[in-house]
C-alpha atoms as a printed R data frame, in Angstrom:
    type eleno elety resid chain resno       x       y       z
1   ATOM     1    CA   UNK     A     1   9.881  25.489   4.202
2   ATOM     2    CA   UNK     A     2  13.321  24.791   3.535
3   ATOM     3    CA   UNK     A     3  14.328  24.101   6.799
4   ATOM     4    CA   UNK     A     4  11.209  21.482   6.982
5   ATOM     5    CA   UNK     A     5  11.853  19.912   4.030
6   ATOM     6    CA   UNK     A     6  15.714  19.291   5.705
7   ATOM     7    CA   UNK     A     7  14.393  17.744   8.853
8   ATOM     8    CA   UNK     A     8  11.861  15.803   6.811
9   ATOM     9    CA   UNK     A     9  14.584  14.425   5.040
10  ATOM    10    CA   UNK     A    10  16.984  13.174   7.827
11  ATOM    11    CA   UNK     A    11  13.809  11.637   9.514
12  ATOM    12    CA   UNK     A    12  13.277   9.804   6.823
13  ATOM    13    CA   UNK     A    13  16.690   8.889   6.184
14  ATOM    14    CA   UNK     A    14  16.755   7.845   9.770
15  ATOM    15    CA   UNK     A    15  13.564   5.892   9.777
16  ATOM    16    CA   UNK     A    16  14.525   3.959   6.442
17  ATOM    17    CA   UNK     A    17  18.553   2.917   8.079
18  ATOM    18    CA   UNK     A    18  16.094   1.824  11.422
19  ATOM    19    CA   UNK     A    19  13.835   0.149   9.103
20  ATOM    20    CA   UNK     A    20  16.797  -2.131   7.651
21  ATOM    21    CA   UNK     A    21  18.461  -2.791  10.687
22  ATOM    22    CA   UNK     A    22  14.961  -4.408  11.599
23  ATOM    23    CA   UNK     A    23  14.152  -6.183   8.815
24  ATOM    24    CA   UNK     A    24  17.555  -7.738   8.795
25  ATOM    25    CA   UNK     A    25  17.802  -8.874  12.339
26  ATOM    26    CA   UNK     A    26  13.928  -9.978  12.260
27  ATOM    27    CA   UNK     A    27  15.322 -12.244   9.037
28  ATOM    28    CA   UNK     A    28  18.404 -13.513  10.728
29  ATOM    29    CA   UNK     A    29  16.236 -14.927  13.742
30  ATOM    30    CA   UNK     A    30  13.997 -16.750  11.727
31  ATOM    31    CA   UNK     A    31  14.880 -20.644  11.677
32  ATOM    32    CA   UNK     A    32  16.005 -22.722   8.904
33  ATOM    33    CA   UNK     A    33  18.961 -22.585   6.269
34  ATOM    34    CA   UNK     A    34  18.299 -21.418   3.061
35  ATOM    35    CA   UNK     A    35  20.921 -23.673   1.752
36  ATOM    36    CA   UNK     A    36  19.681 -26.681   3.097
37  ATOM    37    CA   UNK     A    37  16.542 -25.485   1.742
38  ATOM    38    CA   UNK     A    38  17.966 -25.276  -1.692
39  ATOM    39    CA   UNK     A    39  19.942 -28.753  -1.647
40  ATOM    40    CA   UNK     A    40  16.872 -30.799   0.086
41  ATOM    41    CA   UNK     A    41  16.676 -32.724   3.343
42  ATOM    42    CA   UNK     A    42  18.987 -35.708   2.090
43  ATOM    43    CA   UNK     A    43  21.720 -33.257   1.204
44  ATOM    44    CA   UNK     A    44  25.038 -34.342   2.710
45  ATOM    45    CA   UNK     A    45  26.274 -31.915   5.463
46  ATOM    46    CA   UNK     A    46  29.542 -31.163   3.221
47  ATOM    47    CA   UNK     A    47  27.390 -29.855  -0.022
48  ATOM    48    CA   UNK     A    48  25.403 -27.624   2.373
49  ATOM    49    CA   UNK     A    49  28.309 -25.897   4.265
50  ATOM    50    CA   UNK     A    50  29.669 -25.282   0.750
51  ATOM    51    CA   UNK     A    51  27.065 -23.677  -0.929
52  ATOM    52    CA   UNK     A    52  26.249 -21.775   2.011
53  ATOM    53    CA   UNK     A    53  30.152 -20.925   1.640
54  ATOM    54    CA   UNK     A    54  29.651 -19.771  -1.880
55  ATOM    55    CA   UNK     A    55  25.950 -17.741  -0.465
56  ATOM    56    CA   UNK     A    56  27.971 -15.955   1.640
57  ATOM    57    CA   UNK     A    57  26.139 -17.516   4.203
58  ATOM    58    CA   UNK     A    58  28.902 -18.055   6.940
59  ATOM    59    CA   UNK     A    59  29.974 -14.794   7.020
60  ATOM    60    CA   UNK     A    60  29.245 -12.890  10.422
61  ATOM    61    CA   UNK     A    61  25.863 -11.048  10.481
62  ATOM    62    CA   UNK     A    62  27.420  -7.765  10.806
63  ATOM    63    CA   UNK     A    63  29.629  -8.404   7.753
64  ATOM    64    CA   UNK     A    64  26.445  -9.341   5.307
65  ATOM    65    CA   UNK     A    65  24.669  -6.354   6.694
66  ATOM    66    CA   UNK     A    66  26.996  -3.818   5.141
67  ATOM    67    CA   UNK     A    67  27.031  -5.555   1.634
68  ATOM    68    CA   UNK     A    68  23.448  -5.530   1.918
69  ATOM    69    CA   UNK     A    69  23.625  -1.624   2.464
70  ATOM    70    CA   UNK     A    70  25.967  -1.530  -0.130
71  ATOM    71    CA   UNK     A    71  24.191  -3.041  -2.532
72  ATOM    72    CA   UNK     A    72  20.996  -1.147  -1.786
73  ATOM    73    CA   UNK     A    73  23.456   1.904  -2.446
74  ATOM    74    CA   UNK     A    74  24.045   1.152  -5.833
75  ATOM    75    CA   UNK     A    75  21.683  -0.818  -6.796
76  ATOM    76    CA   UNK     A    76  23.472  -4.032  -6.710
77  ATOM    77    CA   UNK     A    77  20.475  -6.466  -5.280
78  ATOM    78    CA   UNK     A    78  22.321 -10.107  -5.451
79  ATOM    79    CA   UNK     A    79  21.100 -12.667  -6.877
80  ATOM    80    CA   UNK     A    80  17.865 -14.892  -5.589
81  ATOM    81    CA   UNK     A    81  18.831 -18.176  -4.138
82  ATOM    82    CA   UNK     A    82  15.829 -20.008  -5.591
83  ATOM    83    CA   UNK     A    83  15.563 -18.445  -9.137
84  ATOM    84    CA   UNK     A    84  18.942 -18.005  -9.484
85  ATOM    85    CA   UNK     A    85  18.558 -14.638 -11.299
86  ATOM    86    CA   UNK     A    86  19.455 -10.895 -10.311
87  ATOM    87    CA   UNK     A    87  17.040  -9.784  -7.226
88  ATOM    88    CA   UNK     A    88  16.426  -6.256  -8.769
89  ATOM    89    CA   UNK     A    89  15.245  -7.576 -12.580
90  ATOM    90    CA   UNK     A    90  12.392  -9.839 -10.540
91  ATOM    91    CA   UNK     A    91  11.457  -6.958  -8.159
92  ATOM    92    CA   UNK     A    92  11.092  -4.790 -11.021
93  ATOM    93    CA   UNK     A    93   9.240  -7.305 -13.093
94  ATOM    94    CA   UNK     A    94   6.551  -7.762 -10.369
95  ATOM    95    CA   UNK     A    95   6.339  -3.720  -9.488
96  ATOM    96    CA   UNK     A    96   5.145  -3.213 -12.801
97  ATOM    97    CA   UNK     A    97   2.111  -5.453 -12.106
98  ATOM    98    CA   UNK     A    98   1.554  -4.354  -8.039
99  ATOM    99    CA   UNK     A    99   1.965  -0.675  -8.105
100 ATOM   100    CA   UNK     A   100  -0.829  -0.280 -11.028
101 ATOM   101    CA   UNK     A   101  -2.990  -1.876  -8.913
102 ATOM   102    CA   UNK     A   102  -2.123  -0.670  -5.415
103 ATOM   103    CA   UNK     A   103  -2.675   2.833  -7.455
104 ATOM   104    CA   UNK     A   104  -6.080   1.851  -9.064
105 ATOM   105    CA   UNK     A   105  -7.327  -0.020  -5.771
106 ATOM   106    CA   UNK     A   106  -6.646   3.829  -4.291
107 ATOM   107    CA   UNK     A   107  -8.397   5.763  -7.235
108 ATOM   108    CA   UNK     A   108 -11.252   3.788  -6.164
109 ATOM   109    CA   UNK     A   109 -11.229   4.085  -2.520
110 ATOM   110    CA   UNK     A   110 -10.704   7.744  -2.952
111 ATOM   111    CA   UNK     A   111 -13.525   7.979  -5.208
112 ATOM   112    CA   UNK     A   112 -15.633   5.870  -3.325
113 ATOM   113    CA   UNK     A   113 -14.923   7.122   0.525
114 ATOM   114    CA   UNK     A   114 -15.066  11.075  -0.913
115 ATOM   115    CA   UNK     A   115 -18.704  10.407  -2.469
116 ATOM   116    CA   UNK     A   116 -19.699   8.391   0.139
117 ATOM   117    CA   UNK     A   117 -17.959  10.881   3.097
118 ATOM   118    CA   UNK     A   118 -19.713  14.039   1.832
119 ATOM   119    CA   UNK     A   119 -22.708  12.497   0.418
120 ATOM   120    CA   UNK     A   120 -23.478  11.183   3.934
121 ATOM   121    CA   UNK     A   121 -22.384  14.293   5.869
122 ATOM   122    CA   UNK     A   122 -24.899  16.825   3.580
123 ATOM   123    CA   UNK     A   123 -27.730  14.325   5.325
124 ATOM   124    CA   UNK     A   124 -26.414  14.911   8.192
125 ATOM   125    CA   UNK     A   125 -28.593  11.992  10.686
126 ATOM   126    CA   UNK     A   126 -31.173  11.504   7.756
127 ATOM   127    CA   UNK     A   127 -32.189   8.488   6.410
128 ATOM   128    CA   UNK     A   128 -29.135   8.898   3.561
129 ATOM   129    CA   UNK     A   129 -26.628   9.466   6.104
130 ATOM   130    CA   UNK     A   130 -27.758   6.297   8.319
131 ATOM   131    CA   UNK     A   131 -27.848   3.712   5.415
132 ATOM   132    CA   UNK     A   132 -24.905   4.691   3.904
133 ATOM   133    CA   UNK     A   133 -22.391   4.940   7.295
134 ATOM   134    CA   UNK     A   134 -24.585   1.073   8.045
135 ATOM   135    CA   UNK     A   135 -22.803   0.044   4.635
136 ATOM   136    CA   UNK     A   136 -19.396   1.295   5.712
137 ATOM   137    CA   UNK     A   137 -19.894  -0.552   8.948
138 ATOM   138    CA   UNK     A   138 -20.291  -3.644   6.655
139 ATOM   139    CA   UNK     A   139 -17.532  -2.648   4.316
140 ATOM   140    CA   UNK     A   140 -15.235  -2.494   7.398
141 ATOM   141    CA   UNK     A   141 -15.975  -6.031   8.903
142 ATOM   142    CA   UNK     A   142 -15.342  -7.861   5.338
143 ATOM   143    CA   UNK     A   143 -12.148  -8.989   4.667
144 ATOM   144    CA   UNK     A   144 -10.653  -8.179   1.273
145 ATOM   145    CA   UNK     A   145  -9.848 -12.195   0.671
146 ATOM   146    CA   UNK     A   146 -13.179 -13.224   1.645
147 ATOM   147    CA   UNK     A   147 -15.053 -10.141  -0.854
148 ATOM   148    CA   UNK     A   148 -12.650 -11.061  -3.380
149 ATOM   149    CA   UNK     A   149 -13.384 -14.513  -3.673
150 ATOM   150    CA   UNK     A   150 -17.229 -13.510  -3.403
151 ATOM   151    CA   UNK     A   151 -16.396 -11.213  -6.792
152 ATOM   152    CA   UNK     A   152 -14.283 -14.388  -8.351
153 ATOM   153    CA   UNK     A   153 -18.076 -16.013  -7.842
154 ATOM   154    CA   UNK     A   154 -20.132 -13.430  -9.096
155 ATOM   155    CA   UNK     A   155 -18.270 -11.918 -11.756
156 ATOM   156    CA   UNK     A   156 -15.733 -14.861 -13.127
157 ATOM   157    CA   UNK     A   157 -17.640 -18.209 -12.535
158 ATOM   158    CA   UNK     A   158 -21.735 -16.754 -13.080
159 ATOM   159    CA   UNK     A   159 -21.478 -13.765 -15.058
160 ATOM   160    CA   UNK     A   160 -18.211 -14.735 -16.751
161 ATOM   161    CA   UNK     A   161 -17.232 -11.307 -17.244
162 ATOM   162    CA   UNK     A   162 -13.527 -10.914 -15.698
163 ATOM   163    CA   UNK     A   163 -11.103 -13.500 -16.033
164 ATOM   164    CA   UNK     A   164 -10.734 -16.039 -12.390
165 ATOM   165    CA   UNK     A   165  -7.019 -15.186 -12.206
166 ATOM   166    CA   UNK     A   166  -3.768 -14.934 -14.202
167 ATOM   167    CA   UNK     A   167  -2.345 -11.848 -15.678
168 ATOM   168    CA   UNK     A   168  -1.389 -11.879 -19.594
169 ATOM   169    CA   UNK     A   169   0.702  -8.630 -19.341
170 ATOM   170    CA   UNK     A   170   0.996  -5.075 -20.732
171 ATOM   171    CA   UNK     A   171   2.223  -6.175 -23.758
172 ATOM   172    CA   UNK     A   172  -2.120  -7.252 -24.307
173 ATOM   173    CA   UNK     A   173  -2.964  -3.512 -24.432
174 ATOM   174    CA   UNK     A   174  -3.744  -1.196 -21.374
175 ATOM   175    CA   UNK     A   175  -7.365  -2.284 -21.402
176 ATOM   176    CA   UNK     A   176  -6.275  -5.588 -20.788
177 ATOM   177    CA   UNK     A   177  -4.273  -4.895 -18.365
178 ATOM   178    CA   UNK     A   178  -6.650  -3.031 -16.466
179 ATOM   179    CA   UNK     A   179  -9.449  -5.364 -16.724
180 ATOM   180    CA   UNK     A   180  -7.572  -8.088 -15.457
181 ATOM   181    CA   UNK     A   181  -6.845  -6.111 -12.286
182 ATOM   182    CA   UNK     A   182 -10.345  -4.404 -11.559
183 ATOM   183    CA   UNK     A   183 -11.569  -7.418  -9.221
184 ATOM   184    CA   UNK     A   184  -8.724  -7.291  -7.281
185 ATOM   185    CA   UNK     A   185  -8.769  -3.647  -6.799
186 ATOM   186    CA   UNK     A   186 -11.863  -3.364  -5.656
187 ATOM   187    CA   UNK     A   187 -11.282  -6.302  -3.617
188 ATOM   188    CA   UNK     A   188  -8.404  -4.202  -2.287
189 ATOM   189    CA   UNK     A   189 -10.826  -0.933  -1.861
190 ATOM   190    CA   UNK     A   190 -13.840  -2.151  -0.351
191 ATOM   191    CA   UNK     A   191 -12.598  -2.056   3.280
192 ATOM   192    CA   UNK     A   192 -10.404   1.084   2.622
193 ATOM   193    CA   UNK     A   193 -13.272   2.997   1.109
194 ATOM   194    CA   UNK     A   194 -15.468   2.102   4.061
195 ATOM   195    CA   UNK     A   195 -12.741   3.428   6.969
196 ATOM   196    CA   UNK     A   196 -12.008   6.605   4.809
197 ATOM   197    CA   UNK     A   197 -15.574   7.488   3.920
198 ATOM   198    CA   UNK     A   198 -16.203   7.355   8.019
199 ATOM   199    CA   UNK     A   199 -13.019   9.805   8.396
200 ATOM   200    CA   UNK     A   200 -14.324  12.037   5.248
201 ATOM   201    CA   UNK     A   201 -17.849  12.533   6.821
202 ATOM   202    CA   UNK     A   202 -16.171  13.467  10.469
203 ATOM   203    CA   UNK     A   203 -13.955  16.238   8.200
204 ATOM   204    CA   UNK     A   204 -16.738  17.927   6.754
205 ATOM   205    CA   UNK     A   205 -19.288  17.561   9.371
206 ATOM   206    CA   UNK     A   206 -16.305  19.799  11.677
207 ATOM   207    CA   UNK     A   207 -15.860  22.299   9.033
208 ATOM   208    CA   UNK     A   208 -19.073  23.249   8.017
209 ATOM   209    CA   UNK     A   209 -19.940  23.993  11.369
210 ATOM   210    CA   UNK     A   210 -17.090  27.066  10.799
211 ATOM   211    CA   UNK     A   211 -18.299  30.446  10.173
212 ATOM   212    CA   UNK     A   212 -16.712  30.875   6.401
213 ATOM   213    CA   UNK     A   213 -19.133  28.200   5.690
214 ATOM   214    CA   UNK     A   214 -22.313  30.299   7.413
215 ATOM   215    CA   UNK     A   215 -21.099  33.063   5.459
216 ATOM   216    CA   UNK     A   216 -20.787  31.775   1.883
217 ATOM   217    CA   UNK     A   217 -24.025  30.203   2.379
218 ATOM   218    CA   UNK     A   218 -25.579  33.747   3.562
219 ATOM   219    CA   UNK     A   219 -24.087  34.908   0.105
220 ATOM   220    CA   UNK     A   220 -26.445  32.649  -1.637
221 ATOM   221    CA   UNK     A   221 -23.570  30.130  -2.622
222 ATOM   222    CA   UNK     A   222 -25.339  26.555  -3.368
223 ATOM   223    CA   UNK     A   223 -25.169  23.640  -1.390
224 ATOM   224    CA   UNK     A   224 -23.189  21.691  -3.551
225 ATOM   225    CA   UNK     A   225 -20.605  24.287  -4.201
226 ATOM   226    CA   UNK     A   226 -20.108  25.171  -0.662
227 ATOM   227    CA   UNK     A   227 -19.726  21.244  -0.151
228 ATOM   228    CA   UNK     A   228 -16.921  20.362  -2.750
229 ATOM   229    CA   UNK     A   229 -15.408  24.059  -3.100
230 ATOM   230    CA   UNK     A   230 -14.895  24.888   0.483
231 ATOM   231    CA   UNK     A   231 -15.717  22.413   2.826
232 ATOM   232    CA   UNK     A   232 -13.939  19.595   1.364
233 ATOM   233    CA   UNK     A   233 -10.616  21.636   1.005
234 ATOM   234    CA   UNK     A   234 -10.621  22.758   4.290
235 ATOM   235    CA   UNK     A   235 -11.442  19.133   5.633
236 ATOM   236    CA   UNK     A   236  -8.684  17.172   3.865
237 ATOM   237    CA   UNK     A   237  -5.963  16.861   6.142
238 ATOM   238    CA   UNK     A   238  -6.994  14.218   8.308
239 ATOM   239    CA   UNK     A   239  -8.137  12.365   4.774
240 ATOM   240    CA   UNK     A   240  -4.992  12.902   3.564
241 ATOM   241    CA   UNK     A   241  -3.627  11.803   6.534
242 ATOM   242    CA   UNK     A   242  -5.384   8.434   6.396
243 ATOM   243    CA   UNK     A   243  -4.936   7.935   2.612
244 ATOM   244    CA   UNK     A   244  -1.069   7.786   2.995
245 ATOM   245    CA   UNK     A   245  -1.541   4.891   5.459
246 ATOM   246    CA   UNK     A   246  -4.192   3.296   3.284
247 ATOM   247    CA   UNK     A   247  -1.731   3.646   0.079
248 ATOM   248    CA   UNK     A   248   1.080   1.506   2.507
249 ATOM   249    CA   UNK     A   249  -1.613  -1.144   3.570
250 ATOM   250    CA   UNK     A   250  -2.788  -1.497  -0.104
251 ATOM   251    CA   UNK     A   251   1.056  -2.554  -1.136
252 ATOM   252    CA   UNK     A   252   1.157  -4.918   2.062
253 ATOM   253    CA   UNK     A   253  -3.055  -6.155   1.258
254 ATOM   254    CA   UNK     A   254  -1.737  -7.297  -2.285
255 ATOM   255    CA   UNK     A   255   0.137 -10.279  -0.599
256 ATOM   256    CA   UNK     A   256  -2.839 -11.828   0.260
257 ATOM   257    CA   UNK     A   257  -5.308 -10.438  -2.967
258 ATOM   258    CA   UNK     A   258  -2.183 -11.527  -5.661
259 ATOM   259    CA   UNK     A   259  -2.391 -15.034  -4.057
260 ATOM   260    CA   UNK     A   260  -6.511 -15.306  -4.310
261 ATOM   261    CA   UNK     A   261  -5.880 -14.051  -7.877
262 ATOM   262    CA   UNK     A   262  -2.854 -15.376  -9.077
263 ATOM   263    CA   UNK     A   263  -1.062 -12.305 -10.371
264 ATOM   264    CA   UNK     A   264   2.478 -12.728 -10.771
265 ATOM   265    CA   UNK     A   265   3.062  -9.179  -8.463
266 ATOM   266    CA   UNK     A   266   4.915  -8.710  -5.396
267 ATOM   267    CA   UNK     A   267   2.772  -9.784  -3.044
268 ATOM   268    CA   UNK     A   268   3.499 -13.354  -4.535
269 ATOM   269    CA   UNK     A   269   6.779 -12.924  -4.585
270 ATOM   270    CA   UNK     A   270   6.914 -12.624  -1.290
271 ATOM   271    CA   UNK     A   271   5.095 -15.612  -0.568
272 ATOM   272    CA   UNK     A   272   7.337 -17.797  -3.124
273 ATOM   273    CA   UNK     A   273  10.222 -16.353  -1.394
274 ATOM   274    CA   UNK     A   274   9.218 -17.212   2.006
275 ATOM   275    CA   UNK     A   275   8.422 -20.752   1.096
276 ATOM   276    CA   UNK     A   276  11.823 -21.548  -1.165
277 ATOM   277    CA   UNK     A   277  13.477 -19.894   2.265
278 ATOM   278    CA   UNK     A   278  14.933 -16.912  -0.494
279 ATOM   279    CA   UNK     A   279  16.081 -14.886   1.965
280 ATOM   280    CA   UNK     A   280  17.744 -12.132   0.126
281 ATOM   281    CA   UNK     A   281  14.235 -11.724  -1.891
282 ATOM   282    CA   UNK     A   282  12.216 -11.548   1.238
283 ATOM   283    CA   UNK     A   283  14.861  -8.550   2.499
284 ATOM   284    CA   UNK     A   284  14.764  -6.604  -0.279
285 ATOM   285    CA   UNK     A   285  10.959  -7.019  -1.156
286 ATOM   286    CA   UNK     A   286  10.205  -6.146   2.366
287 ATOM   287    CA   UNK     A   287  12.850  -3.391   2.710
288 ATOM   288    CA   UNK     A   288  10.810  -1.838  -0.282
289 ATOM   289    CA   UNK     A   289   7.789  -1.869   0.874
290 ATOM   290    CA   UNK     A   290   8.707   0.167   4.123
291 ATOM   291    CA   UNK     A   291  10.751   2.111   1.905
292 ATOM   292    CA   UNK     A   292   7.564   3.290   0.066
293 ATOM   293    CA   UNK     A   293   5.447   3.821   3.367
294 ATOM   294    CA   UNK     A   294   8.702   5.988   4.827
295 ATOM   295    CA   UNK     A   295   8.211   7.550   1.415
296 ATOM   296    CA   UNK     A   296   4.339   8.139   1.140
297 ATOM   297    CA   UNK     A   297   4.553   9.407   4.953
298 ATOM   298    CA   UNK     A   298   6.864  12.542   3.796
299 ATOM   299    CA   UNK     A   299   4.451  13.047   0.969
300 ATOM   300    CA   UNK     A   300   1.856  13.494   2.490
301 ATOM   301    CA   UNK     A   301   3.889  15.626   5.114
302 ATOM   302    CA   UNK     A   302   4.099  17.478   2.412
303 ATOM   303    CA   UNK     A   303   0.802  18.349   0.722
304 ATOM   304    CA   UNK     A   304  -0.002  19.565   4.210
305 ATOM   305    CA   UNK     A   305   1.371  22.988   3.870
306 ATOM   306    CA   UNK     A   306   0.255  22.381   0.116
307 ATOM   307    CA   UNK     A   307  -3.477  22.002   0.897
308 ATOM   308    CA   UNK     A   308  -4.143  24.326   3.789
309 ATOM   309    CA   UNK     A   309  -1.844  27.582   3.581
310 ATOM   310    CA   UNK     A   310  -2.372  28.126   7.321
311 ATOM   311    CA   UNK     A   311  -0.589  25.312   8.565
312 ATOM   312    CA   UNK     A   312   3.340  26.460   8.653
313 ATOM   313    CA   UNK     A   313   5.962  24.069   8.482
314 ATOM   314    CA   UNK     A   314   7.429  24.382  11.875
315 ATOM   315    CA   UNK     A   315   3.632  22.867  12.683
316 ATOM   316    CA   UNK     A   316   3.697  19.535  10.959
């Protein structure tokens, strides 16, 4: 196990120097000039060659690159071009509001899909197991913009329940917090749920067709214990599997929910960032974000060996 957790390692060391190399040359490609974007259109050529001066903008691309590494190193970020304030305090501000709710958007597509998955597969082509893999097939083709403005509608503007948008803080309460990120979450589950609870019901309907499962049936085990004790174990690593690439599409879907919403998270950072032309924002944010799927992968690389014993390491 030690040797796998080694090679784990310089993969993902490997895939995260890969990953930057990418996301800076994709950024230097794009066109435009973040300091002419900063001084305005009428800007005199002199004023925008010296503030890209002072940006360390007309440095070669190779040069910037290894400050940027440096930085990432030890946690010196720069400073944003458009807010004018360190890069790390305003990533850190807007984690605090986009990884509660990548998090809770995955407590409920985990509860969801595993209810749904094994709740389907114990009707096995019954009437229960047809309606609810049709609703799946419905969850899938919505997109999470167009359900979440349908539960801005039905919750916000009729029922007046959640707030439209906005997000006061944690400094409200925890409750308050929450409640002001439950639409979006499940706007952000819906169509996760639905691909996972397909995968969950594909799991189990394989392993209970095992003979362990014949066999602690024959020993008068119930249905429902055979169902969560032993066939759900044995059928979680291609859930698993999926749910670490649904966790890195959650942090990537909250671009688009935090806009519908208005939450002052990442995902709108982002967006701001890419509009103002904030370059060093956009790097960083988006280095981050493949910094936590790089991460989640080796996770769940991880609870592999964890959850089924048979599986060695030299496997994986």
């Amino acid at each position: 196990m030690s040797l796998f957790l080694i090679k784990r390692l310089a993969t993902l060391i490997g895939t995260l120097i890969g990953a930057s190399i990418i996301v800076f040359l994709v950024l230097e490609i794009l066109p435009g000039n973040a300091a002419q974007m900063l001084m305005g259109p009428d800007a005199a050529p002199e004023a925008v060659a010296a503030l890209a001066t002072k940006l360390g903008l007309d440095q070669p691309a190779w040069t910037r690159y290894w400050h940027w590494i440096a930085g990432l190193l030890t946690g010196d970020l720069g400073d944003s071009y458009a807010y004018s304030s360190p890069v790390l305090d305003l990533i850190l501000e807007r984690l605090a509001l986009t990884v509660p709710l990548a998090l809770l958007a995955m407590a409920f597509t985990t509860v969801l899909a595993l209810l749904v998955g094994v709740t389907a597969a114990a009707r096995h082509n019954k009437l229960g197991d047809v309606g609810l893999m049709g609703l799946t097939q419905v969850g899938i083709a919505i997109p999470n913009f167009w359900f979440a403005i349908l539960l801005i509608l039905v919750f916000s503007v009729q029922l007046q329940w959640f707030s439209a948008g906005g997000f006061d803080g944690w400094g409200e309460g925890i409750f308050a917090g929450l409640k002001s990120l439950l639409l979006p979450a499940l706007s952000l589950a819906v169509v996760q749920a639905a691909i996972l609870a397909r995968i969950t019901r594909s799991a189990v309907l394989e392993v209970m067709r095992e003979d362990f499962v014949r066999t602690a049936r024959a020993k008068g085990v119930t249905q429902r214990a055979v169902l969560w004790t032993h066939v759900l174990r044995n059928a979680l690593i291609p859930v698993i599997t999926v749910m670490g690439m649904q966790f890195s599409e959650l942090l990537a879907g909250t671009i688009v929910v935090e806009n519908v919403f208005y939450l002052p998270g990442l995902g709108r950072l982002i967006f701001q960032a890419i509009s103002n032309r904030d370059l060093i924002v956009v790097r960083n944010c988006v280095m981050l974000l493949a910094a936590m799927v790089v991460i989640v992968n080796f996770v769940v690389d991880v609870l592999y060996a964890v959850i089924d014993p048979r599986i060695k390491a030299s496997d994986i």
